[in-house]
Coordinates of C-alpha atoms in Angstrom, one line a residue:
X1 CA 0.0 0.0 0.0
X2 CA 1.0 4.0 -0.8
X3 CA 2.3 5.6 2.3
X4 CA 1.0 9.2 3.0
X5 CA 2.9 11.8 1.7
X6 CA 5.4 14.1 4.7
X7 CA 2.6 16.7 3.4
X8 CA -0.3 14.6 5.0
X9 CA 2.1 13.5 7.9
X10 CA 2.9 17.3 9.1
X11 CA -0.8 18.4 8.7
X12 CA -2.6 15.3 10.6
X13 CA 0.6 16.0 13.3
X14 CA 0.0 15.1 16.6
X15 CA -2.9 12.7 15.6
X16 CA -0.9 10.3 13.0
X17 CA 1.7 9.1 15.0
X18 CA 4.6 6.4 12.8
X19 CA 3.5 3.2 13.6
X20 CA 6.5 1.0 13.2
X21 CA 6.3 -2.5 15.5
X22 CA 9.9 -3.5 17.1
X23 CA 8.6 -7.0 15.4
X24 CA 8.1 -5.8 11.8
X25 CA 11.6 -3.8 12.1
X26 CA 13.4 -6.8 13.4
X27 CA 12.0 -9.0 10.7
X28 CA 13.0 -6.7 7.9
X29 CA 16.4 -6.4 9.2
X30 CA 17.1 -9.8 9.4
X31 CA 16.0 -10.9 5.8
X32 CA 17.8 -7.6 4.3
X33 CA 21.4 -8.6 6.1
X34 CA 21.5 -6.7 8.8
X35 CA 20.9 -3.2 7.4
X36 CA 20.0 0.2 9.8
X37 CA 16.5 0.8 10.9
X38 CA 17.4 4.1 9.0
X39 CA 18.6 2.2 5.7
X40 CA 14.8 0.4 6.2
X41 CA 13.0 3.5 6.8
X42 CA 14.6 5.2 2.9
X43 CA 13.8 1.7 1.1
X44 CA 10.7 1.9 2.5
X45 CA 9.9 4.9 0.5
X46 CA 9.9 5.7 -3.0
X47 CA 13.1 8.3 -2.5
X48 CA 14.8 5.7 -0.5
X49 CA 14.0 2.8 -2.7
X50 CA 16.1 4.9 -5.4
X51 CA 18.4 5.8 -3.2
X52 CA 19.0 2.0 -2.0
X53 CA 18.9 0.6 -6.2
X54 CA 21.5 3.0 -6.6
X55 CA 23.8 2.4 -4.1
X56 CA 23.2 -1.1 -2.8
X57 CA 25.0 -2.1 0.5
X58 CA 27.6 -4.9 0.4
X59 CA 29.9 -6.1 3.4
X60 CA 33.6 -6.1 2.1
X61 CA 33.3 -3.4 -0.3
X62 CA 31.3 -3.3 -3.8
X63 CA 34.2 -5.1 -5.7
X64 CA 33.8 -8.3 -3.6
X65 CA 30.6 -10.3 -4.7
X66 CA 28.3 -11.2 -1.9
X67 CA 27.8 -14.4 -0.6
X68 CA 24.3 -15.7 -2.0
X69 CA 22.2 -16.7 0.7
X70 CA 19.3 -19.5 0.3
X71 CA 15.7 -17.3 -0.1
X72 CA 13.8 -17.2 2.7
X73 CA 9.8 -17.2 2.8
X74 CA 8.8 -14.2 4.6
X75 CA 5.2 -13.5 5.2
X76 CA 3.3 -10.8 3.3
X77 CA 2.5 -8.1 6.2
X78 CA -0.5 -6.2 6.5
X79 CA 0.0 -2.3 5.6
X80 CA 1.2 0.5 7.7
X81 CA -0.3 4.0 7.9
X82 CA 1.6 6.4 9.9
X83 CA -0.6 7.4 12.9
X84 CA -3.6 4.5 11.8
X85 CA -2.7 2.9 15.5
X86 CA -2.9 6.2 17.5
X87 CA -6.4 7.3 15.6
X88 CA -7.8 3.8 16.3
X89 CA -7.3 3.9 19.7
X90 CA -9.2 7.4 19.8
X91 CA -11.4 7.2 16.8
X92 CA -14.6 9.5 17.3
X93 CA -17.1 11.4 15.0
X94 CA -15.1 14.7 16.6
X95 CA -12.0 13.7 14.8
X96 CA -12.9 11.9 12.0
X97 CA -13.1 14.5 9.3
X98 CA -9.8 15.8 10.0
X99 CA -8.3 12.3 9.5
X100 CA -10.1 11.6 6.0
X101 CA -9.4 15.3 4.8
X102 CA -5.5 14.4 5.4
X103 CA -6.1 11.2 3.5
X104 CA -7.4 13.0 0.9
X105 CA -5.0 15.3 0.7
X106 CA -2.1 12.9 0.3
X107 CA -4.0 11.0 -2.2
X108 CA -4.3 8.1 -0.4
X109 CA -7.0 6.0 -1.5
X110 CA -6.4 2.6 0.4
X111 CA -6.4 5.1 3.8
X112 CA -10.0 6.6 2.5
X113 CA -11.0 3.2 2.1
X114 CA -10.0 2.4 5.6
X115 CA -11.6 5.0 7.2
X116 CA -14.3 4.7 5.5
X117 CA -14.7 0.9 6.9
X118 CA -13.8 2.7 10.4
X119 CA -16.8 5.3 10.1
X120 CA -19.4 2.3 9.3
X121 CA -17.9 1.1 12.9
X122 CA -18.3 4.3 14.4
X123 CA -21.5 4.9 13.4
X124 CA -22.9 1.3 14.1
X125 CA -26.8 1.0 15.1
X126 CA -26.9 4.5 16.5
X127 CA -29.2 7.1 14.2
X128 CA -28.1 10.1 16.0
X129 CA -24.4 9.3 14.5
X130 CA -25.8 8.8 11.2
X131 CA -27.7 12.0 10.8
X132 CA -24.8 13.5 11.7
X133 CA -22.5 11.9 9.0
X134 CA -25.3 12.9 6.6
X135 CA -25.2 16.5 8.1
X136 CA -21.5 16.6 6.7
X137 CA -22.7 14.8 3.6
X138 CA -25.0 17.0 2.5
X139 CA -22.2 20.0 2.4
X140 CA -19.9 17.8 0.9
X141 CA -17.8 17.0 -2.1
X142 CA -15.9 13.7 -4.0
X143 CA -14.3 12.2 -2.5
X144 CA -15.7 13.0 0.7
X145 CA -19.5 12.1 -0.2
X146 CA -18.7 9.1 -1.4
X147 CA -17.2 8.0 1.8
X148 CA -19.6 9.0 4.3
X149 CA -22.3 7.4 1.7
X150 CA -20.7 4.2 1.3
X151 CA -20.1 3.7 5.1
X152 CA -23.0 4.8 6.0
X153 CA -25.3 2.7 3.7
X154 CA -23.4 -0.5 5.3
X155 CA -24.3 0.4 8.6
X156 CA -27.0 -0.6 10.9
X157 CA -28.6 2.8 11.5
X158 CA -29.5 3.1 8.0
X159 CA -32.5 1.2 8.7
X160 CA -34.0 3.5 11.1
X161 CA -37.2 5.4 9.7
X162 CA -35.4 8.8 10.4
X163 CA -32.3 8.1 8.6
X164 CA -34.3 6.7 5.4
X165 CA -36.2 9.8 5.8
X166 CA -33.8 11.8 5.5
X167 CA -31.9 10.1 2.6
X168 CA -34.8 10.5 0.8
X169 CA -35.4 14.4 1.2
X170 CA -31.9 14.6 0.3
X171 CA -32.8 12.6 -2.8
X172 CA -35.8 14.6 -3.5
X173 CA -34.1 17.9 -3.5
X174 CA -34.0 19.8 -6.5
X175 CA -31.7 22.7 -5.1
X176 CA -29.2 19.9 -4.0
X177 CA -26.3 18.7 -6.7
X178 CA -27.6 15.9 -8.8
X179 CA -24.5 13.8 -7.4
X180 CA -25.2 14.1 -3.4
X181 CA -28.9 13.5 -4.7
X182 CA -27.3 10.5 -6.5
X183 CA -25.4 9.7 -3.5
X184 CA -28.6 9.9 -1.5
X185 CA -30.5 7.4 -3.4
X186 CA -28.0 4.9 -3.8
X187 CA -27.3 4.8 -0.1
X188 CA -30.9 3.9 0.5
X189 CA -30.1 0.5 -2.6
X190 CA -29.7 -1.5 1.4
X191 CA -33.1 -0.9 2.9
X192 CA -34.9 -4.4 3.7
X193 CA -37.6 -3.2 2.8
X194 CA -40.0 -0.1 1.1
X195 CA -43.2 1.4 2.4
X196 CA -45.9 2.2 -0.6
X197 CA -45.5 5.5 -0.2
X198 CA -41.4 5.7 -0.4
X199 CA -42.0 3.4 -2.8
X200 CA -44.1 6.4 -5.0
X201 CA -41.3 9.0 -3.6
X202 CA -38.8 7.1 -5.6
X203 CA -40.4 6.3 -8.7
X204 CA -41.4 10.2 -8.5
X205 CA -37.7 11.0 -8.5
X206 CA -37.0 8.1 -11.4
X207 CA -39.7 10.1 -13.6
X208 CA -38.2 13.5 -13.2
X209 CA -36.5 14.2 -16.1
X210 CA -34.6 16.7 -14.8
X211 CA -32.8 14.3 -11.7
X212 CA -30.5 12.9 -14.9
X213 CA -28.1 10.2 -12.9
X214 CA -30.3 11.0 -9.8
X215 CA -33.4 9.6 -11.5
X216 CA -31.3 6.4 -12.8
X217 CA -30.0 5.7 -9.6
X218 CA -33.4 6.0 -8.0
X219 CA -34.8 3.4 -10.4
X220 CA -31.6 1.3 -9.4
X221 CA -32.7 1.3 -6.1
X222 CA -36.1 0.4 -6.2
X223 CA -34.9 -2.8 -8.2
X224 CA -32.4 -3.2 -5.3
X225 CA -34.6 -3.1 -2.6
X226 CA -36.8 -5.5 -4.9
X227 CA -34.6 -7.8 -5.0
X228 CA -34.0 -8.1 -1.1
X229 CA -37.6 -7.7 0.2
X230 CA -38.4 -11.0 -2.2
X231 CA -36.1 -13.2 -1.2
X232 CA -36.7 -12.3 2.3
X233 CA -40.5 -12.5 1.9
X234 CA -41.3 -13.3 -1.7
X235 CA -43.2 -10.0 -2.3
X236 CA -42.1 -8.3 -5.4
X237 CA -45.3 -6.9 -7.2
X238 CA -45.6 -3.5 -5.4
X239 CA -42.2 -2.6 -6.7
X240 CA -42.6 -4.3 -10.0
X241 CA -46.0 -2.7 -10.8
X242 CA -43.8 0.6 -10.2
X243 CA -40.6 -0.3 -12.3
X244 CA -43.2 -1.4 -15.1
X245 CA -44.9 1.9 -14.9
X246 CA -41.4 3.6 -15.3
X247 CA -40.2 1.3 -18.2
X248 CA -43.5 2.4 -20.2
X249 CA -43.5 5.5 -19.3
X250 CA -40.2 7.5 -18.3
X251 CA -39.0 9.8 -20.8
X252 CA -35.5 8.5 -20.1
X253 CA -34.5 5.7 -22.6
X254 CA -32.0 4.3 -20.0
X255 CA -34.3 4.4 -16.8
X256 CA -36.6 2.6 -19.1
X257 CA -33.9 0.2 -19.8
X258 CA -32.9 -0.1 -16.5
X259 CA -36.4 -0.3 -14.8
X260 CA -37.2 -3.7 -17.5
X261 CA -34.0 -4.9 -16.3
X262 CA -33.5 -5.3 -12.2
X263 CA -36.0 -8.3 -12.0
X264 CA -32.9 -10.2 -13.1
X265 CA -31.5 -10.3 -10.2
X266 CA -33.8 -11.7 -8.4
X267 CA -36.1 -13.3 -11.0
X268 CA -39.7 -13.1 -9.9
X269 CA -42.1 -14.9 -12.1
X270 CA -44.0 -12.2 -13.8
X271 CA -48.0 -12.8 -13.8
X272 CA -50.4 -12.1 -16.7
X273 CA -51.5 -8.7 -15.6
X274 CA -48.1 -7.7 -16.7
X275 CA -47.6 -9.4 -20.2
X276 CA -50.0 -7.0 -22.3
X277 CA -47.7 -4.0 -21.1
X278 CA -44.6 -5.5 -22.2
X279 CA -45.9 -6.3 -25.4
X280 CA -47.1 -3.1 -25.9
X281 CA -43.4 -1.5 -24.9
X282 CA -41.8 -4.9 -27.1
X283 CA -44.1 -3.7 -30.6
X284 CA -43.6 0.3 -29.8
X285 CA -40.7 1.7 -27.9
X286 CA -38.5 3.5 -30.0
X287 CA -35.1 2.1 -28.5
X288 CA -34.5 -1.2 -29.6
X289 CA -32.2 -2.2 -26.6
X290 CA -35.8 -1.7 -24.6
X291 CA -37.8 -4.0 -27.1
X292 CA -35.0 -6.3 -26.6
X293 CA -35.5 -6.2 -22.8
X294 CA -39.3 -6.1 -22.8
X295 CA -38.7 -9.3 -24.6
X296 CA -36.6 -11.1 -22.2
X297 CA -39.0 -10.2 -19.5
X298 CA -41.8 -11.9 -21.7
X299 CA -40.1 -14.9 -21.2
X300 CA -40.1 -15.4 -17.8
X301 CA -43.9 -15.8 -16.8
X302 CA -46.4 -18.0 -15.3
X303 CA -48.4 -17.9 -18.4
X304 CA -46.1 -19.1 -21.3
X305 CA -48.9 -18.9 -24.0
X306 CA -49.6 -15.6 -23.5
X307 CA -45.7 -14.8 -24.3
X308 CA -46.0 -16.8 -27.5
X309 CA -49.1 -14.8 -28.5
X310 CA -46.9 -11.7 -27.8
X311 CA -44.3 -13.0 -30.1
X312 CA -46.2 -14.3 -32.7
X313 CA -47.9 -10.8 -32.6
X314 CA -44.5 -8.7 -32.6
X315 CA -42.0 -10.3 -34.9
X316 CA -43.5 -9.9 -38.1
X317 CA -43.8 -5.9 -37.6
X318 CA -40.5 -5.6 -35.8
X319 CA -37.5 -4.6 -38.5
X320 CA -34.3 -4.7 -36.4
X321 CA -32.4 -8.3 -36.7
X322 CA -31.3 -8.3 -33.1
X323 CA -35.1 -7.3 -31.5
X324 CA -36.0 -10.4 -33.8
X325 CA -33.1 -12.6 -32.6
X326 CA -34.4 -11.4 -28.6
X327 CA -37.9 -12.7 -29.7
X328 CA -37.3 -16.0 -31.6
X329 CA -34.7 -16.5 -28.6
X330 CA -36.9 -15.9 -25.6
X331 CA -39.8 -18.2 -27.1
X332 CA -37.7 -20.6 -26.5
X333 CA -37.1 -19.7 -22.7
X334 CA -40.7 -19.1 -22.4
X335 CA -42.1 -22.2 -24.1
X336 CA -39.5 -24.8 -24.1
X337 CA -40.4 -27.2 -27.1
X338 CA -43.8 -26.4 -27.2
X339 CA -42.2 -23.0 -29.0
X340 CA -40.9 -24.9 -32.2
X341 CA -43.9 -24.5 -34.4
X342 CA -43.4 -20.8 -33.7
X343 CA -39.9 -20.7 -34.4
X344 CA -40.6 -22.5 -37.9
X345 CA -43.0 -19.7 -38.8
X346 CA -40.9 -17.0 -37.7
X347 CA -37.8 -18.4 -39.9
X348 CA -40.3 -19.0 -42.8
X349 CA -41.1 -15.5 -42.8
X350 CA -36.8 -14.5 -42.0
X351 CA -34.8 -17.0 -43.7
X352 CA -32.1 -15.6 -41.8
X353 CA -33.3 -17.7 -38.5
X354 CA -34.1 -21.1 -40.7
X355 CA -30.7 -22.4 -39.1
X356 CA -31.4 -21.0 -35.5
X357 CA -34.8 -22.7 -35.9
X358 CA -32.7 -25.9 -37.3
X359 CA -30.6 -25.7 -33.9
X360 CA -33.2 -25.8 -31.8
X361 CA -34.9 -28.4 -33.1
X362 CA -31.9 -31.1 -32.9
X363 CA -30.9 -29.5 -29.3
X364 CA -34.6 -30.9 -28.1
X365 CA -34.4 -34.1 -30.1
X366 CA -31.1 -34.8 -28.6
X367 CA -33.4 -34.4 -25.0
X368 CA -32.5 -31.0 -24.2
X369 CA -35.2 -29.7 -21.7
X370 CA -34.0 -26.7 -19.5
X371 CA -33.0 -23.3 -21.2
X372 CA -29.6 -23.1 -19.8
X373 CA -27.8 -26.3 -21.4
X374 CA -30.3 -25.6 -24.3
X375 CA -28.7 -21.9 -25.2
X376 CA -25.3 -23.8 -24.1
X377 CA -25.6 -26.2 -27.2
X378 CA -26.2 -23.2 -29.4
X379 CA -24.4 -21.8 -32.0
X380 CA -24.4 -17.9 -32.2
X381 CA -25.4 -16.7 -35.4
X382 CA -26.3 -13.0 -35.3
X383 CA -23.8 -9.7 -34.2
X384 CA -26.2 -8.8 -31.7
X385 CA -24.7 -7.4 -28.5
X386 CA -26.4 -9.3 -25.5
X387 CA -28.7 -7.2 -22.8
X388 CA -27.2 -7.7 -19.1
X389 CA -29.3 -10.5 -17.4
X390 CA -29.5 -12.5 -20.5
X391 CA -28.1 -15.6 -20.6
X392 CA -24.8 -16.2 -22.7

């Protein structure tokens, strides 16, 4: 790891102490032949490492060659921060800042990272901390903001009601900078779960064509939080019926994207209720990457002739190769063999998918059943780049 710079050392002062254990010294003095503590201290550096290539140190003088030793395994040690011991053993919200702004300062991103895992320690369960870190957050900067967000969204207090609260009026401000309003939302991505209305102050912020990343990252989050209230509980549909709303709806072609997208992470079955909305996005968004995703999300339902219907339906008016290739594709997923006579009218009407149709049809006479080892088995034949959460 980087050592802070003498810059960072002279401004933390007092509080970063050099932490250098008699053990560590007397370890590297043994396996570098018995040189100074001060010879260790240069090569330790990036001066001193120069210093020490240039000039190496040789008992008997530097026309005598040195005795090769046998190589000796020596332990990787963990990194050293000057002062890291003496702010551990007084680490507190009072002092905190000061010790991140020197990090900062000297550039020294594995120290951030640290302290970052330090302030998710400090602030623990307790809320009161937590407003207080988002009290610094919400005047803050990079790196700064992304510190106190990151540690703060891994810590227990982030649950609390008043903490969520006020991520979310943080999030909802339109005075604020669109990246702490970014910042906000994504800290509130570990939340178990979502009341209705949070649920509505999210997607409000994910419509707002103005939030820009703060509106993507909102829509992230509510896919997030999806994703862990279902496979705590199994309940999905409140946020679904939401992220639907925002795929057919948002101005945004990449919230759309995105809002079709996070059930794959978690892969809830969709019910019928859903299917004549994503055909309706499949036949007329005007993006293909989100008829290629409304697609996919066809294919994983409860009702598997309703997605063949919606298929049948789309392909023949669709033009683009690849939102074809998603369609004949996904049939498969949705359907299994039962899709086959579909796939045989689709490639008589595009000759260019007679040989996927061709593929298919040994793959399932060979006893292919599930999707995966299906697709596996498949050769790709079309320059279509795949949508994340598809299989490869």
């Amino acid at each position: 790891m980087q050592r802070p710079s003498k810059k960072a050392a002279v401004t933390i002062g007092a509080l970063l102490l050099i932490i250098l254990g008699a053990a560590l010294l007397s370890r590297r003095s043994d396996s570098s032949g018995g040189e100074s503590p001060e010879t260790l201290a240069n090569t330790a550096s990036p001066s001193g490492s120069a210093r020490a290539a240039a000039a190496p140190t040789r008992p008997g003088g530097p026309d005598q060659p040195q005795e090769r030793r046998p190589k000796e395994d020596v332990l990787p040690m963990p990194g050293c921060w000057e002062g890291v011991g003496e702010f551990d053993e007084n680490a507190s919200l009072d002092n905190f800042r000061q010790a991140l702004a020197a990090a900062v300062g000297a550039g020294d991103r594995e120290l951030a990272q640290y302290l970052q895992e330090r302030l998710t320690e400090l602030v623990g369960d307790d809320a009161g901390k937590a407003l207080q870190v988002l009290d610094w957050a919400e005047k803050s900067h990079q790196p700064e903001l992304g510190v106190y967000m990151e540690a703060l969204k891994a810590t227990g207090a982030v649950q609390d009601p008043k903490v969520a609260e006020r991520l979310l009026k943080m999030g909802e401000d339109k005075g604020s900078q669109l990246v702490n309003r970014a910042a906000a939302m994504d800290a509130l991505e570990t939340q178990k779960r979502l009341s209705p209305a949070n649920i509505q102050r999210l997607k409000a912020v994910a419509m707002d064509l103005s939030a820009d990343s703060a509106g993507w990252v909102a829509t992230r989050t509510l896919g997030r939080v999806m994703k862990e209230d279902f496979e705590r509980t199994g309940n999905f549909a409140p946020y679904w019926k939401e992220l639907l709303d925002i795929g057919e709806k948002s101005e945004d072609m990449a919230v759309r994207l995105l809002a079709l997208e996070m059930p794959s992470y978690s892969n809830p079955v969709i019910g019928g209720d859903s299917m004549e909305r994503l055909t309706q996005i499949l036949r007329t968004d005007r993006e293909r990457d989100v008829r290629e995703m409304a697609a996919f999300r066809l294919a994983v339902t409860q009702e598997p002739d309703k997605a063949l219907e919606a298929y049948r339906a789309a392909f023949p008016a669709e033009q683009d190769e690849c939102v074809r290739w998603a369609i004949f594709r996904f049939a498969v997923r949705a359907a299994g063999a039962r899709a086959l006579p579909l796939l045989a009218q689709m490639a008589a009407q595009d000759p260019r998918f007679l040989q996927d149709y061709q593929d298919f049809q040994r793959l399932y006479a060979e006893g292919a059943v599930d999707f995966a080892r299906v697709w596996m088995g498949k050769e790709e034949r079309h320059q279509c780049i795949m949508e994340e959460g598809a299989p490869h």
